[in-house]
GROMACS .gro file of C-alpha atoms in nm:
model
  470
    1MET     CA    1  -2.611  -9.158  -1.019
    2LEU     CA    2  -2.728  -8.914  -0.794
    3PRO     CA    3  -2.903  -8.581  -0.885
    4ARG     CA    4  -2.674  -8.277  -0.914
    5SER     CA    5  -2.913  -8.104  -0.661
    6ARG     CA    6  -2.857  -8.400  -0.406
    7ILE     CA    7  -2.460  -8.388  -0.430
    8ASN     CA    8  -2.480  -8.004  -0.334
    9VAL     CA    9  -2.721  -8.066  -0.050
   10TRP     CA   10  -2.481  -8.333   0.099
   11LEU     CA   11  -2.149  -8.110  -0.004
   12LEU     CA   12  -2.322  -7.826   0.178
   13ARG     CA   13  -2.411  -8.043   0.481
   14ALA     CA   14  -2.026  -8.165   0.512
   15SER     CA   15  -1.876  -7.841   0.435
   16THR     CA   16  -2.123  -7.734   0.702
   17SER     CA   17  -2.020  -8.040   0.981
   18ILE     CA   18  -1.634  -7.943   0.879
   19LEU     CA   19  -1.666  -7.588   0.986
   20LEU     CA   20  -1.897  -7.641   1.299
   21TRP     CA   21  -1.609  -7.870   1.413
   22THR     CA   22  -1.322  -7.645   1.353
   23CYS     CA   23  -1.474  -7.368   1.559
   24ILE     CA   24  -1.553  -7.623   1.806
   25ILE     CA   25  -1.200  -7.728   1.855
   26GLN     CA   26  -1.061  -7.362   1.786
   27LEU     CA   27  -1.307  -7.248   2.102
   28THR     CA   28  -1.189  -7.547   2.302
   29ALA     CA   29  -0.809  -7.432   2.248
   30LEU     CA   30  -0.914  -7.113   2.340
   31GLY     CA   31  -1.083  -7.224   2.657
   32GLU     CA   32  -0.778  -7.370   2.779
   33LEU     CA   33  -0.580  -7.067   2.698
   34TRP     CA   34  -0.749  -6.792   2.864
   35ARG     CA   35  -0.787  -7.024   3.186
   36PRO     CA   36  -0.579  -6.876   3.471
   37ARG     CA   37  -0.309  -7.103   3.615
   38LEU     CA   38  -0.108  -6.879   3.862
   39LEU     CA   39   0.011  -7.101   4.128
   40GLY     CA   40  -0.252  -7.378   4.047
   41GLY     CA   41  -0.458  -7.066   4.143
   42ARG     CA   42  -0.815  -6.983   4.110
   43SER     CA   43  -1.098  -6.878   3.888
   44SER     CA   44  -1.074  -6.500   3.746
   45CYS     CA   45  -1.441  -6.513   3.871
   46ASN     CA   46  -1.428  -6.644   4.186
   47GLU     CA   47  -1.214  -6.767   4.454
   48GLN     CA   48  -1.235  -7.158   4.411
   49LYS     CA   49  -0.920  -7.353   4.401
   50GLU     CA   50  -0.835  -7.540   4.073
   51SER     CA   51  -0.696  -7.882   4.141
   52VAL     CA   52  -0.297  -7.905   4.053
   53SER     CA   53  -0.230  -8.169   3.786
   54PRO     CA   54   0.001  -8.187   3.469
   55ILE     CA   55  -0.140  -7.988   3.195
   56VAL     CA   56  -0.071  -8.024   2.834
   57PRO     CA   57  -0.075  -7.689   2.682
   58ILE     CA   58  -0.352  -7.672   2.410
   59TYR     CA   59  -0.263  -7.390   2.194
   60PRO     CA   60  -0.454  -7.184   1.926
   61PRO     CA   61  -0.423  -7.201   1.565
   62GLN     CA   62  -0.177  -6.985   1.414
   63ARG     CA   63  -0.306  -6.692   1.248
   64ILE     CA   64  -0.252  -6.614   0.925
   65TYR     CA   65  -0.161  -6.236   0.776
   66LYS     CA   66   0.021  -6.011   0.540
   67ASN     CA   67   0.332  -5.945   0.757
   68ASN     CA   68   0.435  -5.578   0.724
   69GLY     CA   69   0.752  -5.585   0.856
   70TYR     CA   70   0.939  -5.669   1.184
   71LEU     CA   71   0.926  -5.491   1.531
   72MET     CA   72   1.209  -5.521   1.773
   73VAL     CA   73   1.158  -5.356   2.140
   74SER     CA   74   1.397  -5.266   2.429
   75CYS     CA   75   1.198  -5.262   2.744
   76ASN     CA   76   1.306  -5.022   3.004
   77GLY     CA   77   1.252  -5.002   3.395
   78GLY     CA   78   1.195  -5.267   3.638
   79LEU     CA   79   1.011  -5.612   3.613
   80ASN     CA   80   0.688  -5.466   3.633
   81GLN     CA   81   0.707  -5.158   3.405
   82MET     CA   82   0.873  -5.399   3.162
   83ARG     CA   83   0.578  -5.667   3.201
   84ALA     CA   84   0.322  -5.381   3.113
   85ALA     CA   85   0.502  -5.273   2.831
   86ILE     CA   86   0.556  -5.619   2.697
   87CYS     CA   87   0.142  -5.624   2.704
   88ASP     CA   88   0.103  -5.294   2.508
   89MET     CA   89   0.405  -5.387   2.239
   90VAL     CA   90   0.224  -5.724   2.161
   91THR     CA   91  -0.103  -5.547   2.125
   92ILE     CA   92   0.051  -5.292   1.877
   93ALA     CA   93   0.226  -5.576   1.691
   94ARG     CA   94  -0.115  -5.698   1.659
   95ARG     CA   95  -0.243  -5.392   1.542
   96LEU     CA   96  -0.008  -5.338   1.268
   97ASN     CA   97  -0.017  -5.685   1.149
   98VAL     CA   98   0.364  -5.709   1.226
   99THR     CA   99   0.587  -5.992   1.324
  100LEU     CA  100   0.726  -5.918   1.690
  101VAL     CA  101   1.068  -6.037   1.803
  102VAL     CA  102   1.099  -6.118   2.176
  103PRO     CA  103   1.105  -5.835   2.375
  104GLU     CA  104   1.498  -5.730   2.497
  105LEU     CA  105   1.478  -5.635   2.862
  106ASP     CA  106   1.640  -5.373   3.046
  107LYS     CA  107   2.001  -5.419   3.168
  108THR     CA  108   2.128  -5.088   3.253
  109SER     CA  109   1.892  -4.914   3.469
  110PHE     CA  110   1.950  -4.889   3.839
  111TRP     CA  111   1.893  -5.246   3.900
  112ALA     CA  112   2.147  -5.365   3.635
  113ASP     CA  113   1.968  -5.735   3.623
  114PRO     CA  114   2.164  -5.922   3.325
  115SER     CA  115   1.831  -6.129   3.303
  116ASN     CA  116   1.682  -6.248   2.928
  117PHE     CA  117   1.328  -6.247   2.831
  118ASP     CA  118   1.337  -6.658   2.934
  119ASP     CA  119   1.528  -6.622   3.218
  120ILE     CA  120   1.205  -6.467   3.375
  121PHE     CA  121   0.877  -6.548   3.131
  122ASP     CA  122   0.833  -6.877   2.990
  123VAL     CA  123   0.927  -6.787   2.639
  124ASP     CA  124   0.767  -7.091   2.431
  125ASN     CA  125   0.441  -7.018   2.602
  126PHE     CA  126   0.461  -6.663   2.508
  127ILE     CA  127   0.511  -6.742   2.135
  128PHE     CA  128   0.256  -7.022   2.109
  129SER     CA  129  -0.042  -6.855   2.327
  130LEU     CA  130  -0.046  -6.553   2.108
  131ARG     CA  131   0.009  -6.736   1.749
  132ASP     CA  132  -0.350  -6.653   1.665
  133GLN     CA  133  -0.311  -6.308   1.760
  134VAL     CA  134   0.052  -6.228   1.624
  135LYS     CA  135   0.340  -6.394   1.494
  136ILE     CA  136   0.603  -6.405   1.768
  137VAL     CA  137   0.985  -6.483   1.670
  138LYS     CA  138   1.324  -6.530   1.893
  139LYS     CA  139   1.518  -6.324   1.669
  140LEU     CA  140   1.539  -6.148   1.352
  141PRO     CA  141   1.564  -6.381   1.002
  142SER     CA  142   1.938  -6.380   0.876
  143LYS     CA  143   1.843  -6.157   0.602
  144PHE     CA  144   1.864  -5.871   0.847
  145ASP     CA  145   2.208  -6.001   0.989
  146ARG     CA  146   2.387  -5.676   0.834
  147LEU     CA  147   2.137  -5.430   0.960
  148VAL     CA  148   2.205  -5.593   1.327
  149GLU     CA  149   2.588  -5.626   1.306
  150ASN     CA  150   2.636  -5.218   1.196
  151LYS     CA  151   2.348  -5.117   1.430
  152SER     CA  152   2.173  -4.956   1.169
  153ILE     CA  153   1.826  -5.078   1.270
  154PHE     CA  154   1.589  -4.765   1.273
  155THR     CA  155   1.513  -4.695   1.609
  156LEU     CA  156   1.266  -4.452   1.777
  157ALA     CA  157   1.098  -4.403   2.114
  158PRO     CA  158   0.737  -4.376   2.052
  159ILE     CA  159   0.504  -4.081   2.203
  160SER     CA  160   0.399  -4.141   2.552
  161TRP     CA  161   0.023  -4.249   2.612
  162SER     CA  162  -0.086  -4.247   2.231
  163ASN     CA  163  -0.390  -4.402   2.084
  164GLU     CA  164  -0.433  -4.645   1.746
  165THR     CA  165  -0.438  -4.376   1.560
  166TYR     CA  166  -0.083  -4.237   1.615
  167TYR     CA  167   0.035  -4.623   1.528
  168ASP     CA  168  -0.144  -4.679   1.239
  169LYS     CA  169  -0.010  -4.315   1.072
  170GLN     CA  170   0.311  -4.281   1.222
  171ILE     CA  171   0.478  -4.603   1.306
  172LEU     CA  172   0.307  -4.851   1.057
  173PRO     CA  173   0.448  -4.636   0.724
  174LEU     CA  174   0.796  -4.665   0.915
  175VAL     CA  175   0.753  -5.038   0.957
  176ARG     CA  176   0.651  -5.096   0.561
  177LYS     CA  177   0.940  -4.830   0.465
  178GLN     CA  178   1.237  -4.961   0.704
  179LYS     CA  179   1.101  -5.330   0.701
  180VAL     CA  180   1.259  -5.374   1.053
  181ILE     CA  181   1.213  -5.093   1.326
  182ARG     CA  182   1.321  -5.098   1.708
  183LEU     CA  183   1.122  -4.905   1.959
  184ASN     CA  184   1.384  -4.818   2.251
  185ARG     CA  185   1.125  -4.662   2.515
  186THR     CA  186   0.822  -4.900   2.560
  187ASP     CA  187   0.685  -4.752   2.918
  188ALA     CA  188   0.324  -4.572   2.913
  189ARG     CA  189   0.379  -4.574   2.548
  190LEU     CA  190  -0.001  -4.685   2.476
  191ALA     CA  191  -0.290  -4.505   2.593
  192ASN     CA  192  -0.530  -4.606   2.921
  193ASN     CA  193  -0.844  -4.537   2.778
  194GLY     CA  194  -0.997  -4.467   2.437
  195LEU     CA  195  -0.886  -4.777   2.278
  196PRO     CA  196  -1.095  -5.053   2.078
  197SER     CA  197  -1.198  -5.317   2.325
  198ASP     CA  198  -1.029  -5.607   2.111
  199MET     CA  199  -0.663  -5.384   2.194
  200GLN     CA  200  -0.784  -5.361   2.566
  201LEU     CA  201  -0.871  -5.750   2.603
  202LEU     CA  202  -0.552  -5.850   2.411
  203ARG     CA  203  -0.356  -5.660   2.689
  204CYS     CA  204  -0.511  -5.876   2.971
  205ARG     CA  205  -0.444  -6.188   2.751
  206VAL     CA  206  -0.119  -6.123   2.741
  207ASN     CA  207  -0.080  -5.990   3.103
  208TYR     CA  208  -0.270  -6.271   3.253
  209HIS     CA  209  -0.217  -6.579   3.033
  210ALA     CA  210   0.071  -6.532   2.799
  211LEU     CA  211   0.339  -6.414   3.035
  212ARG     CA  212   0.404  -6.698   3.250
  213PHE     CA  213   0.697  -6.691   3.475
  214THR     CA  214   0.961  -6.972   3.410
  215PRO     CA  215   0.928  -7.298   3.571
  216LYS     CA  216   1.191  -7.232   3.822
  217ILE     CA  217   1.035  -6.901   3.930
  218MET     CA  218   0.703  -7.063   3.937
  219ALA     CA  219   0.824  -7.374   4.162
  220LEU     CA  220   0.970  -7.134   4.392
  221GLY     CA  221   0.682  -6.906   4.413
  222GLN     CA  222   0.449  -7.193   4.466
  223LYS     CA  223   0.668  -7.297   4.780
  224LEU     CA  224   0.671  -6.983   4.939
  225VAL     CA  225   0.320  -6.968   4.916
  226LYS     CA  226   0.255  -7.305   5.081
  227ILE     CA  227   0.509  -7.233   5.353
  228LEU     CA  228   0.291  -6.910   5.443
  229ARG     CA  229  -0.047  -7.088   5.404
  230SER     CA  230   0.046  -7.380   5.626
  231LYS     CA  231   0.098  -7.099   5.901
  232GLY     CA  232  -0.228  -6.921   5.832
  233PRO     CA  233  -0.358  -6.611   5.655
  234PHE     CA  234  -0.088  -6.374   5.539
  235LEU     CA  235  -0.085  -6.007   5.467
  236VAL     CA  236   0.197  -5.894   5.197
  237LEU     CA  237   0.331  -5.550   5.260
  238HIS     CA  238   0.505  -5.415   4.964
  239LEU     CA  239   0.726  -5.206   5.144
  240ARG     CA  240   0.874  -4.954   4.876
  241TYR     CA  241   1.119  -4.805   5.093
  242GLU     CA  242   1.408  -4.857   4.902
  243MET     CA  243   1.732  -4.653   4.828
  244ASP     CA  244   1.631  -4.628   4.443
  245MET     CA  245   1.259  -4.486   4.534
  246LEU     CA  246   1.370  -4.259   4.784
  247ALA     CA  247   1.670  -4.102   4.548
  248PHE     CA  248   1.404  -4.102   4.276
  249SER     CA  249   1.130  -3.966   4.467
  250GLY     CA  250   1.312  -3.698   4.684
  251CYS     CA  251   1.163  -3.822   4.980
  252THR     CA  252   1.398  -3.814   5.313
  253HIS     CA  253   1.176  -3.773   5.594
  254GLY     CA  254   1.309  -3.964   5.890
  255CYS     CA  255   1.634  -4.022   5.727
  256THR     CA  256   1.962  -3.856   5.887
  257ASN     CA  257   2.170  -3.582   5.706
  258SER     CA  258   2.419  -3.798   5.572
  259GLU     CA  259   2.129  -4.042   5.443
  260ALA     CA  260   1.948  -3.723   5.260
  261GLU     CA  261   2.266  -3.626   5.120
  262GLU     CA  262   2.364  -4.003   4.984
  263LEU     CA  263   2.010  -4.003   4.805
  264THR     CA  264   2.045  -3.669   4.649
  265THR     CA  265   2.377  -3.740   4.525
  266MET     CA  266   2.224  -4.073   4.356
  267ARG     CA  267   1.927  -3.889   4.228
  268TYR     CA  268   2.177  -3.675   4.047
  269ALA     CA  269   2.430  -3.918   3.922
  270PHE     CA  270   2.114  -4.081   3.707
  271PRO     CA  271   2.031  -3.855   3.408
  272TRP     CA  272   1.713  -4.010   3.334
  273TRP     CA  273   1.547  -3.927   3.665
  274LYS     CA  274   1.463  -3.566   3.559
  275GLU     CA  275   1.342  -3.382   3.861
  276LYS     CA  276   1.669  -3.308   4.025
  277VAL     CA  277   1.530  -3.013   4.320
  278ILE     CA  278   1.274  -3.181   4.558
  279ASN     CA  279   1.118  -3.043   4.846
  280SER     CA  280   1.048  -3.333   5.042
  281GLU     CA  281   0.826  -3.228   5.343
  282GLN     CA  282   0.576  -3.066   5.109
  283LYS     CA  283   0.570  -3.398   4.882
  284ARG     CA  284   0.514  -3.584   5.196
  285LYS     CA  285   0.238  -3.359   5.266
  286ASP     CA  286   0.120  -3.397   4.904
  287GLY     CA  287   0.078  -3.784   4.982
  288LEU     CA  288   0.348  -3.845   4.691
  289CYS     CA  289   0.614  -4.027   4.912
  290PRO     CA  290   0.611  -4.415   5.008
  291LEU     CA  291   0.498  -4.427   5.372
  292THR     CA  292   0.821  -4.470   5.595
  293PRO     CA  293   0.800  -4.829   5.809
  294GLU     CA  294   0.700  -4.623   6.097
  295GLU     CA  295   0.400  -4.492   5.928
  296THR     CA  296   0.333  -4.807   5.798
  297ALA     CA  297   0.325  -4.964   6.132
  298LEU     CA  298   0.064  -4.730   6.253
  299VAL     CA  299  -0.177  -4.757   5.965
  300LEU     CA  300  -0.186  -5.120   5.994
  301ARG     CA  301  -0.217  -5.085   6.361
  302ALA     CA  302  -0.506  -4.844   6.296
  303LEU     CA  303  -0.673  -5.066   6.027
  304GLY     CA  304  -0.705  -5.321   6.320
  305TYR     CA  305  -0.457  -5.592   6.206
  306SER     CA  306  -0.328  -5.741   6.540
  307ASN     CA  307   0.024  -5.803   6.631
  308SER     CA  308   0.007  -6.196   6.580
  309THR     CA  309  -0.085  -6.105   6.185
  310GLN     CA  310   0.153  -6.303   5.967
  311LEU     CA  311   0.317  -6.024   5.783
  312TYR     CA  312   0.523  -6.089   5.454
  313ILE     CA  313   0.767  -5.823   5.342
  314ALA     CA  314   0.757  -5.803   4.957
  315ALA     CA  315   1.044  -5.543   4.880
  316GLY     CA  316   1.420  -5.550   4.831
  317GLU     CA  317   1.639  -5.404   5.120
  318ILE     CA  318   1.505  -5.140   5.334
  319TYR     CA  319   1.676  -4.833   5.360
  320GLY     CA  320   1.825  -4.780   5.670
  321SER     CA  321   1.815  -5.109   5.741
  322GLN     CA  322   1.724  -5.228   6.089
  323ARG     CA  323   1.683  -4.888   6.292
  324ARG     CA  324   1.426  -4.798   6.028
  325MET     CA  325   1.243  -5.106   6.074
  326LEU     CA  326   1.220  -5.133   6.459
  327ALA     CA  327   0.877  -4.983   6.501
  328LEU     CA  328   0.730  -5.198   6.213
  329GLN     CA  329   0.905  -5.535   6.390
  330ALA     CA  330   0.773  -5.414   6.711
  331ALA     CA  331   0.393  -5.366   6.601
  332PHE     CA  332   0.420  -5.708   6.411
  333PRO     CA  333   0.688  -5.930   6.523
  334ASN     CA  334   0.585  -6.233   6.301
  335ILE     CA  335   0.742  -6.044   5.977
  336VAL     CA  336   0.895  -6.284   5.729
  337ARG     CA  337   1.066  -6.256   5.386
  338LYS     CA  338   1.157  -6.479   5.125
  339GLU     CA  339   1.520  -6.486   5.247
  340MET     CA  340   1.381  -6.607   5.586
  341LEU     CA  341   1.171  -6.875   5.417
  342LEU     CA  342   1.408  -7.024   5.172
  343THR     CA  343   1.732  -7.156   5.214
  344PRO     CA  344   2.057  -6.978   5.069
  345ALA     CA  345   2.068  -7.296   4.831
  346GLU     CA  346   1.744  -7.238   4.666
  347LEU     CA  347   1.794  -6.833   4.640
  348ARG     CA  348   2.130  -6.843   4.501
  349PRO     CA  349   2.024  -6.861   4.149
  350PHE     CA  350   1.866  -6.554   4.160
  351TYR     CA  351   2.104  -6.327   4.349
  352ASN     CA  352   2.202  -6.029   4.158
  353HIS     CA  353   1.902  -6.082   3.920
  354SER     CA  354   1.632  -5.861   4.125
  355SER     CA  355   1.348  -5.911   3.860
  356GLN     CA  356   1.377  -6.251   3.891
  357MET     CA  357   1.353  -6.205   4.285
  358ALA     CA  358   1.072  -5.943   4.205
  359ALA     CA  359   0.879  -6.229   4.022
  360LEU     CA  360   0.911  -6.412   4.309
  361ASP     CA  361   0.731  -6.126   4.567
  362TYR     CA  362   0.502  -6.064   4.266
  363LEU     CA  363   0.354  -6.450   4.275
  364VAL     CA  364   0.351  -6.463   4.688
  365SER     CA  365   0.137  -6.089   4.653
  366LEU     CA  366  -0.137  -6.260   4.421
  367GLU     CA  367  -0.194  -6.526   4.646
  368SER     CA  368  -0.209  -6.337   4.970
  369ASP     CA  369  -0.502  -6.249   5.182
  370VAL     CA  370  -0.449  -5.888   5.174
  371PHE     CA  371  -0.208  -5.716   4.966
  372VAL     CA  372  -0.115  -5.363   5.124
  373PRO     CA  373   0.150  -5.120   4.886
  374THR     CA  374   0.262  -4.848   5.063
  375TYR     CA  375   0.320  -4.627   4.715
  376ASP     CA  376   0.160  -4.672   4.399
  377GLY     CA  377   0.460  -4.765   4.192
  378ASN     CA  378   0.462  -5.014   3.893
  379MET     CA  379   0.426  -5.311   4.099
  380ALA     CA  380   0.179  -5.199   4.323
  381LYS     CA  381  -0.047  -5.108   4.023
  382VAL     CA  382   0.013  -5.426   3.830
  383ALA     CA  383  -0.049  -5.666   4.120
  384GLU     CA  384  -0.350  -5.462   4.223
  385GLY     CA  385  -0.488  -5.508   3.876
  386HIS     CA  386  -0.400  -5.907   3.857
  387ARG     CA  387  -0.569  -5.936   4.182
  388ARG     CA  388  -0.881  -5.782   4.043
  389TYR     CA  389  -0.853  -6.004   3.761
  390LEU     CA  390  -0.822  -6.306   4.006
  391GLY     CA  391  -1.161  -6.206   4.187
  392PHE     CA  392  -1.095  -5.887   4.329
  393ARG     CA  393  -0.903  -5.996   4.612
  394LYS     CA  394  -0.844  -5.756   4.888
  395THR     CA  395  -0.599  -5.475   4.809
  396VAL     CA  396  -0.568  -5.186   5.030
  397GLN     CA  397  -0.521  -4.857   4.854
  398LEU     CA  398  -0.359  -4.619   5.077
  399ASP     CA  399  -0.455  -4.252   5.070
  400ARG     CA  400  -0.103  -4.153   5.174
  401LYS     CA  401  -0.221  -3.767   5.191
  402VAL     CA  402  -0.498  -3.807   5.413
  403ILE     CA  403  -0.240  -4.057   5.604
  404ILE     CA  404   0.007  -3.823   5.634
  405ASP     CA  405  -0.226  -3.563   5.773
  406LEU     CA  406  -0.384  -3.800   6.038
  407VAL     CA  407  -0.018  -3.904   6.144
  408ASP     CA  408   0.056  -3.551   6.180
  409GLN     CA  409  -0.196  -3.487   6.405
  410LEU     CA  410  -0.163  -3.794   6.628
  411ARG     CA  411   0.193  -3.698   6.662
  412ASP     CA  412   0.144  -3.358   6.765
  413GLY     CA  413  -0.098  -3.479   6.984
  414ALA     CA  414  -0.424  -3.299   6.814
  415ILE     CA  415  -0.585  -3.648   6.796
  416SER     CA  416  -0.615  -3.969   6.993
  417TRP     CA  417  -0.510  -4.278   6.878
  418ASP     CA  418  -0.908  -4.390   6.913
  419GLU     CA  419  -0.962  -4.070   6.667
  420PHE     CA  420  -0.672  -4.208   6.447
  421SER     CA  421  -0.757  -4.546   6.397
  422ILE     CA  422  -1.134  -4.437   6.319
  423ALA     CA  423  -1.065  -4.190   6.064
  424ILE     CA  424  -0.804  -4.452   5.907
  425LYS     CA  425  -1.069  -4.689   5.866
  426GLN     CA  426  -1.313  -4.460   5.734
  427ALA     CA  427  -1.071  -4.315   5.487
  428HIS     CA  428  -1.028  -4.651   5.371
  429LYS     CA  429  -1.350  -4.824   5.381
  430PHE     CA  430  -1.393  -4.794   4.997
  431ARG     CA  431  -1.025  -4.838   4.911
  432MET     CA  432  -1.012  -5.243   4.920
  433GLY     CA  433  -0.999  -5.343   4.590
  434MET     CA  434  -1.375  -5.338   4.501
  435PRO     CA  435  -1.520  -5.323   4.167
  436LYS     CA  436  -1.505  -4.961   3.983
  437ARG     CA  437  -1.444  -4.778   3.703
  438ARG     CA  438  -1.106  -4.637   3.600
  439ARG     CA  439  -1.100  -4.209   3.633
  440VAL     CA  440  -1.044  -4.101   3.319
  441PHE     CA  441  -0.864  -3.742   3.264
  442PRO     CA  442  -0.837  -3.738   2.849
  443ASP     CA  443  -0.581  -3.431   2.863
  444ARG     CA  444  -0.376  -3.576   3.186
  445PRO     CA  445  -0.313  -3.915   3.140
  446LYS     CA  446  -0.013  -3.937   3.429
  447GLU     CA  447  -0.323  -3.832   3.680
  448GLU     CA  448  -0.579  -4.077   3.542
  449ASP     CA  449  -0.635  -4.440   3.678
  450TYR     CA  450  -0.353  -4.679   3.524
  451PHE     CA  451  -0.502  -4.983   3.291
  452TYR     CA  452  -0.319  -5.211   3.446
  453SER     CA  453  -0.414  -5.136   3.798
  454ASN     CA  454  -0.809  -5.157   3.726
  455PRO     CA  455  -0.845  -5.319   3.367
  456HIS     CA  456  -1.236  -5.344   3.379
  457GLU     CA  457  -1.302  -5.430   3.064
  458CYS     CA  458  -1.136  -5.767   3.142
  459LEU     CA  459  -1.325  -5.875   3.425
  460CYS     CA  460  -1.617  -6.033   3.512
  461LYS     CA  461  -1.833  -5.773   3.676
  462PRO     CA  462  -2.058  -5.632   3.415
  463SER     CA  463  -1.972  -5.290   3.358
  464SER     CA  464  -2.298  -5.165   3.429
  465ASP     CA  465  -2.253  -5.263   3.776
  466LEU     CA  466  -1.933  -5.105   3.813
  467SER     CA  467  -1.894  -4.803   4.083
  468ALA     CA  468  -1.786  -4.487   3.940
  469THR     CA  469  -1.568  -4.396   4.224
  470ASP     CA  470  -1.402  -4.543   4.545
   0.00000   0.00000   0.00000
């Protein structure tokens, strides 16, 4: 018989070994989970390509916790507004220790896209890759069927730009009382700044690893990138000169009188677009309008892009059609769109599914040599942040207020082309997606930098090295 003390030592050693091996296995699983795999892509801290080979998913172990209830969410807006909202809702669900039901996507907005979550995102990857943080289910348990049938689930819209205290003190008690609640507005419901670091890091993990597009979308995105890359470097222009944006913003510069009337009528037809009376010219001078195709052509030329540049348009139908594209086409004849690179048969499953179409443009935007958005909408912001995460890929952040002033001076003959070009280059010298901190305005969250455009807490660059300005 071994002495009891030796048995205790042996048991301690065995327990320690088991614990160490468990930690190693879990760390290995997490390492696989956090590795970027977009389009067989590049490391988040450098620009090296990974070899593309079949990868067997390695998911983390499930987190066990006392469930405080069920959280349903109904996302609103376009693809990238919903994408950011999903990241926020996962983070809130983790904070509150609730079970999240796979989010419902917006089917009633301007785009009227009937796509469900699993039509756009890999739902299994979403559920299993986050199971060490929060439990996610595809539907409510059957015991809540009566609530669903009677449409009596407690529903509310959270306050915009709220911090964790609001959710701890206002939302959590409701979940505990009601057992299941639905949040029916999800855009910008979580603060950009001042949150615990674990919440900020989880937002990134959801965005860059859990929200993977479906294999169908990924495969077609890969094909687009391969076609473009075979012809050399390419610039993606997110030309946000589409009917919905112009109607919403009230920007009618360059439009005919009948077009301006059409856009105004449309703005009044949508009650959730609250601003109705808009001074278009003043808004343009303030830099609050998307650049027109004509203005965009001048800026790209001034920045030094030649007429041989391969230019991919990431956008829907341009308002005014070919008439408004003439100047841009003349300056850059090598313009392509997904409709020109793919066959009708390949695109047919995506017709009338604007979010799935936008997903293709998003993937191409991530992989481009240069990304230039003409307006800072959700696509521009989310893609900019994602490109930072993938290694600070070049994103030209256009200063529209400066640009409009210079364009008008050039038009009026106040400055020469050379002066215009020098001024444009100087204005954007430090607006190329390099490391920097977000601007913070505690009492004006709409004016500060959006978390998803620059998630500096999640980037490889040490925070002490980040510039405070552009």
